[in-house]
Amino acid sequence: MTKTIPDALAALIGQGVDAIDTPALVIDLDAMDRNLQRMVDFAAKHQIQWRPHAKMHKSAELARLLMSAGAVGVCVQKTGEAEALAAGGVTDIYISNEVIAPAKLARVATLAETLAGRGGWLALAVDSAIGIERLAQALQGRRAKVRVLVEIDVGQGRCGVPPGEAALALVRQVQACPQLVFGGLQAYHGQAQHLRSPAERRAAIAHAVRAVNQTCEVLQAAGIQTPLITGAGTGTLVLETASGVYGELQAGSFLFMDADYAANERDPAQPQFEHALFVKTQVMSRSAQHAVCDAGHKCHAIDSGLPTVHALHGEPALRFGNGGDEHGLLYPTQAGQTLPALGQSLWLIPGHCDPTVNLHDFMVGVRGGLAQGVVERIVTVDARGAVG
């Protein structure tokens, strides 16, 4: 079940952007559609499947939109995210993260049974013998199997076993469990997504590919074929694709983009994704030195830096400063620059889209641009707060 849209928000549909109260999280639907089409074209050209990360948008509606465009399913990072999307009609879900707690694994087993009953699948990443053992125990007596992907550390330094023999031991354990299906290797390099230069990203993914090849060689020597290598993010997807090793892309941020991804130097082979997620705000106070808007940290995540101010009409840029939880400070960047007037609307580009979305229950979808567009729909953030 999706969240009930409040009457005040529902009443916005068909109205112009000026009617959107602030602060609000807004999707430029035209830009989002262009991003989606560029991903569709890229995947088709290179004949690679894609399973975008729904932890970015946390919306069953958008997950279904992506799957209708050709995505094979979705990735999530949390059991609660998987449950929320399944309740919204998504049937092919990969929790690309480890789940160890028995209580959560009981939920995983229930969800796997639910999806199997709908003709779907649940998949899960593992990197320990105890994780596999507990998953198998949770599935005992259930009418479902779970596809399991063994995670190897390809340079992130977070989860995953070392490439090679350690992965082989886990794959053998998975194959020994009747209700587990070996689905391949999880080989995602998160840190590589935000290395600024193409050369740095190429070096990081070259290292990841070597780790994958090493592991596949060990598995093959043991008579085990690797069905799939999955990984890649928006910052490096062209590199995993070009490797010829990866069969699936997990990139998700391409749909919205954010200020941090925009700071990357673009690889010429990369599709030209554009900003589609904005925080609408307005000026609530003004002095001679700065203006104050009503979008503080409760509206946008700052783990990847403060938002940038979108120059909607080509006007000189403003600098966004830290004003606390409920306020943002706006400073001129040029001598003699006029500050925005009281009540004037502005559009912020969040530093990091994923945790920004998680701060909101709803996103306002606008068609026709941010200047003169019309509200087309309200998108529910179904998995907001699903952190467990």
PDB file of C-alpha atoms in Angstrom, residues 155-292:
ATOM      1  CA  GLY A 155      38.309  -1.819  -3.559  1.00  0.00           C
ATOM      2  CA  GLN A 156      35.560  -0.212  -1.492  1.00  0.00           C
ATOM      3  CA  GLY A 157      36.994  -1.507   1.779  1.00  0.00           C
ATOM      4  CA  ARG A 158      33.531  -2.029   3.204  1.00  0.00           C
ATOM      5  CA  CYS A 159      31.656  -5.329   2.856  1.00  0.00           C
ATOM      6  CA  GLY A 160      32.776  -8.349   0.879  1.00  0.00           C
ATOM      7  CA  VAL A 161      35.325 -11.143   1.187  1.00  0.00           C
ATOM      8  CA  PRO A 162      38.735 -10.976  -0.506  1.00  0.00           C
ATOM      9  CA  PRO A 163      38.686 -12.134  -4.128  1.00  0.00           C
ATOM     10  CA  GLY A 164      39.549 -15.740  -4.854  1.00  0.00           C
ATOM     11  CA  GLU A 165      39.484 -18.646  -2.445  1.00  0.00           C
ATOM     12  CA  ALA A 166      37.404 -16.942   0.249  1.00  0.00           C
ATOM     13  CA  ALA A 167      34.612 -16.421  -2.262  1.00  0.00           C
ATOM     14  CA  LEU A 168      34.875 -20.035  -3.451  1.00  0.00           C
ATOM     15  CA  ALA A 169      34.246 -21.317   0.079  1.00  0.00           C
ATOM     16  CA  LEU A 170      31.054 -19.258   0.329  1.00  0.00           C
ATOM     17  CA  VAL A 171      29.812 -20.294  -3.116  1.00  0.00           C
ATOM     18  CA  ARG A 172      30.229 -23.963  -2.171  1.00  0.00           C
ATOM     19  CA  GLN A 173      28.265 -23.367   1.023  1.00  0.00           C
ATOM     20  CA  VAL A 174      25.468 -21.685  -0.945  1.00  0.00           C
ATOM     21  CA  GLN A 175      25.315 -24.560  -3.421  1.00  0.00           C
ATOM     22  CA  ALA A 176      24.989 -27.038  -0.556  1.00  0.00           C
ATOM     23  CA  CYS A 177      21.745 -25.386   0.645  1.00  0.00           C
ATOM     24  CA  PRO A 178      18.652 -26.613  -1.260  1.00  0.00           C
ATOM     25  CA  GLN A 179      16.726 -23.354  -0.866  1.00  0.00           C
ATOM     26  CA  LEU A 180      19.575 -21.117  -1.992  1.00  0.00           C
ATOM     27  CA  VAL A 181      20.488 -20.482  -5.620  1.00  0.00           C
ATOM     28  CA  PHE A 182      23.951 -19.189  -6.483  1.00  0.00           C
ATOM     29  CA  GLY A 183      23.242 -16.062  -8.526  1.00  0.00           C
ATOM     30  CA  GLY A 184      26.770 -14.734  -9.109  1.00  0.00           C
ATOM     31  CA  LEU A 185      29.076 -12.123  -7.623  1.00  0.00           C
ATOM     32  CA  GLN A 186      28.325  -8.720  -6.119  1.00  0.00           C
ATOM     33  CA  ALA A 187      31.217  -6.494  -7.230  1.00  0.00           C
ATOM     34  CA  TYR A 188      30.266  -2.877  -6.563  1.00  0.00           C
ATOM     35  CA  HIS A 189      32.900  -0.178  -6.015  1.00  0.00           C
ATOM     36  CA  GLY A 190      31.071   2.680  -4.319  1.00  0.00           C
ATOM     37  CA  GLN A 191      34.062   4.921  -3.697  1.00  0.00           C
ATOM     38  CA  ALA A 192      34.918   4.933  -7.393  1.00  0.00           C
ATOM     39  CA  GLN A 193      31.639   6.698  -8.211  1.00  0.00           C
ATOM     40  CA  HIS A 194      32.860  10.026  -6.857  1.00  0.00           C
ATOM     41  CA  LEU A 195      36.480  10.044  -7.945  1.00  0.00           C
ATOM     42  CA  ARG A 196      36.588  13.277  -9.875  1.00  0.00           C
ATOM     43  CA  SER A 197      38.706  12.473 -12.921  1.00  0.00           C
ATOM     44  CA  PRO A 198      37.985   9.799 -15.555  1.00  0.00           C
ATOM     45  CA  ALA A 199      41.555   8.535 -15.101  1.00  0.00           C
ATOM     46  CA  GLU A 200      41.017   7.916 -11.393  1.00  0.00           C
ATOM     47  CA  ARG A 201      37.750   6.118 -12.058  1.00  0.00           C
ATOM     48  CA  ARG A 202      39.320   3.999 -14.804  1.00  0.00           C
ATOM     49  CA  ALA A 203      42.103   2.894 -12.447  1.00  0.00           C
ATOM     50  CA  ALA A 204      39.641   1.981  -9.692  1.00  0.00           C
ATOM     51  CA  ILE A 205      37.413  -0.085 -11.972  1.00  0.00           C
ATOM     52  CA  ALA A 206      40.425  -1.763 -13.595  1.00  0.00           C
ATOM     53  CA  HIS A 207      41.316  -2.964 -10.102  1.00  0.00           C
ATOM     54  CA  ALA A 208      37.739  -4.161  -9.572  1.00  0.00           C
ATOM     55  CA  VAL A 209      37.764  -6.076 -12.859  1.00  0.00           C
ATOM     56  CA  ARG A 210      41.015  -7.817 -11.891  1.00  0.00           C
ATOM     57  CA  ALA A 211      39.426  -8.876  -8.608  1.00  0.00           C
ATOM     58  CA  VAL A 212      36.381 -10.237 -10.439  1.00  0.00           C
ATOM     59  CA  ASN A 213      38.480 -12.114 -12.997  1.00  0.00           C
ATOM     60  CA  GLN A 214      40.636 -13.612 -10.262  1.00  0.00           C
ATOM     61  CA  THR A 215      37.553 -14.891  -8.450  1.00  0.00           C
ATOM     62  CA  CYS A 216      35.920 -16.252 -11.593  1.00  0.00           C
ATOM     63  CA  GLU A 217      39.118 -18.142 -12.459  1.00  0.00           C
ATOM     64  CA  VAL A 218      39.161 -19.754  -9.017  1.00  0.00           C
ATOM     65  CA  LEU A 219      35.503 -20.717  -9.338  1.00  0.00           C
ATOM     66  CA  GLN A 220      35.976 -22.070 -12.842  1.00  0.00           C
ATOM     67  CA  ALA A 221      38.938 -24.180 -11.718  1.00  0.00           C
ATOM     68  CA  ALA A 222      36.582 -25.706  -9.147  1.00  0.00           C
ATOM     69  CA  GLY A 223      34.027 -26.467 -11.886  1.00  0.00           C
ATOM     70  CA  ILE A 224      31.697 -23.603 -10.960  1.00  0.00           C
ATOM     71  CA  GLN A 225      30.355 -21.184 -13.549  1.00  0.00           C
ATOM     72  CA  THR A 226      29.543 -17.633 -12.465  1.00  0.00           C
ATOM     73  CA  PRO A 227      26.050 -16.737 -13.740  1.00  0.00           C
ATOM     74  CA  LEU A 228      26.364 -12.971 -13.298  1.00  0.00           C
ATOM     75  CA  ILE A 229      28.659 -10.173 -12.222  1.00  0.00           C
ATOM     76  CA  THR A 230      26.636  -7.241 -10.919  1.00  0.00           C
ATOM     77  CA  GLY A 231      27.757  -3.809  -9.796  1.00  0.00           C
ATOM     78  CA  ALA A 232      28.488  -0.353 -11.245  1.00  0.00           C
ATOM     79  CA  GLY A 233      27.053   3.023 -10.335  1.00  0.00           C
ATOM     80  CA  THR A 234      26.213   6.195 -12.171  1.00  0.00           C
ATOM     81  CA  GLY A 235      29.792   7.454 -11.972  1.00  0.00           C
ATOM     82  CA  THR A 236      31.451   4.413 -13.559  1.00  0.00           C
ATOM     83  CA  LEU A 237      28.807   2.472 -15.496  1.00  0.00           C
ATOM     84  CA  VAL A 238      30.585   2.997 -18.823  1.00  0.00           C
ATOM     85  CA  LEU A 239      33.698   1.332 -17.399  1.00  0.00           C
ATOM     86  CA  GLU A 240      32.014  -1.787 -16.041  1.00  0.00           C
ATOM     87  CA  THR A 241      30.141  -2.086 -19.328  1.00  0.00           C
ATOM     88  CA  ALA A 242      33.328  -1.742 -21.390  1.00  0.00           C
ATOM     89  CA  SER A 243      35.071  -4.401 -19.306  1.00  0.00           C
ATOM     90  CA  GLY A 244      32.973  -7.158 -20.855  1.00  0.00           C
ATOM     91  CA  VAL A 245      32.930  -8.784 -17.419  1.00  0.00           C
ATOM     92  CA  TYR A 246      29.873  -7.184 -15.835  1.00  0.00           C
ATOM     93  CA  GLY A 247      26.473  -8.367 -16.981  1.00  0.00           C
ATOM     94  CA  GLU A 248      24.342  -6.028 -14.889  1.00  0.00           C
ATOM     95  CA  LEU A 249      24.465  -2.351 -13.920  1.00  0.00           C
ATOM     96  CA  GLN A 250      23.135  -1.137 -10.566  1.00  0.00           C
ATOM     97  CA  ALA A 251      23.313   2.600 -11.330  1.00  0.00           C
ATOM     98  CA  GLY A 252      20.373   4.493  -9.834  1.00  0.00           C
ATOM     99  CA  SER A 253      21.314   8.150  -9.332  1.00  0.00           C
ATOM    100  CA  PHE A 254      21.296   8.769 -13.090  1.00  0.00           C
ATOM    101  CA  LEU A 255      17.523   9.241 -12.848  1.00  0.00           C
ATOM    102  CA  PHE A 256      17.781  12.365 -10.657  1.00  0.00           C
ATOM    103  CA  MET A 257      21.494  13.271 -10.465  1.00  0.00           C
ATOM    104  CA  ASP A 258      22.783  15.579  -7.742  1.00  0.00           C
ATOM    105  CA  ALA A 259      25.381  18.257  -7.134  1.00  0.00           C
ATOM    106  CA  ASP A 260      28.070  15.785  -6.106  1.00  0.00           C
ATOM    107  CA  TYR A 261      27.807  13.753  -9.304  1.00  0.00           C
ATOM    108  CA  ALA A 262      27.847  17.006 -11.269  1.00  0.00           C
ATOM    109  CA  ALA A 263      31.257  17.736  -9.727  1.00  0.00           C
ATOM    110  CA  ASN A 264      32.737  14.715 -11.540  1.00  0.00           C
ATOM    111  CA  GLU A 265      34.665  15.406 -14.724  1.00  0.00           C
ATOM    112  CA  ARG A 266      32.550  13.670 -17.349  1.00  0.00           C
ATOM    113  CA  ASP A 267      33.851  10.703 -19.305  1.00  0.00           C
ATOM    114  CA  PRO A 268      33.019  11.393 -22.975  1.00  0.00           C
ATOM    115  CA  ALA A 269      31.526   7.887 -23.217  1.00  0.00           C
ATOM    116  CA  GLN A 270      29.127   8.604 -20.373  1.00  0.00           C
ATOM    117  CA  PRO A 271      25.503   9.453 -21.239  1.00  0.00           C
ATOM    118  CA  GLN A 272      24.743  13.118 -20.563  1.00  0.00           C
ATOM    119  CA  PHE A 273      22.500  12.843 -17.523  1.00  0.00           C
ATOM    120  CA  GLU A 274      20.988  16.058 -16.158  1.00  0.00           C
ATOM    121  CA  HIS A 275      19.583  17.346 -12.886  1.00  0.00           C
ATOM    122  CA  ALA A 276      15.976  16.296 -12.333  1.00  0.00           C
ATOM    123  CA  LEU A 277      15.580  16.627  -8.542  1.00  0.00           C
ATOM    124  CA  PHE A 278      15.232  20.002  -6.856  1.00  0.00           C
ATOM    125  CA  VAL A 279      14.196  21.524  -3.558  1.00  0.00           C
ATOM    126  CA  LYS A 280      11.873  24.444  -4.154  1.00  0.00           C
ATOM    127  CA  THR A 281      12.441  27.155  -1.563  1.00  0.00           C
ATOM    128  CA  GLN A 282      11.677  30.837  -1.124  1.00  0.00           C
ATOM    129  CA  VAL A 283      13.316  33.843   0.480  1.00  0.00           C
ATOM    130  CA  MET A 284      11.962  34.477   3.966  1.00  0.00           C
ATOM    131  CA  SER A 285      14.391  37.125   5.224  1.00  0.00           C
ATOM    132  CA  ARG A 286      16.851  39.550   3.694  1.00  0.00           C
ATOM    133  CA  SER A 287      19.684  41.802   4.790  1.00  0.00           C
ATOM    134  CA  ALA A 288      22.233  43.900   2.976  1.00  0.00           C
ATOM    135  CA  GLN A 289      24.735  41.039   2.927  1.00  0.00           C
ATOM    136  CA  HIS A 290      22.624  37.925   2.401  1.00  0.00           C
ATOM    137  CA  ALA A 291      19.167  36.457   1.937  1.00  0.00           C
ATOM    138  CA  VAL A 292      17.652  33.591   3.909  1.00  0.00           C
TER     139      VAL A 292
END
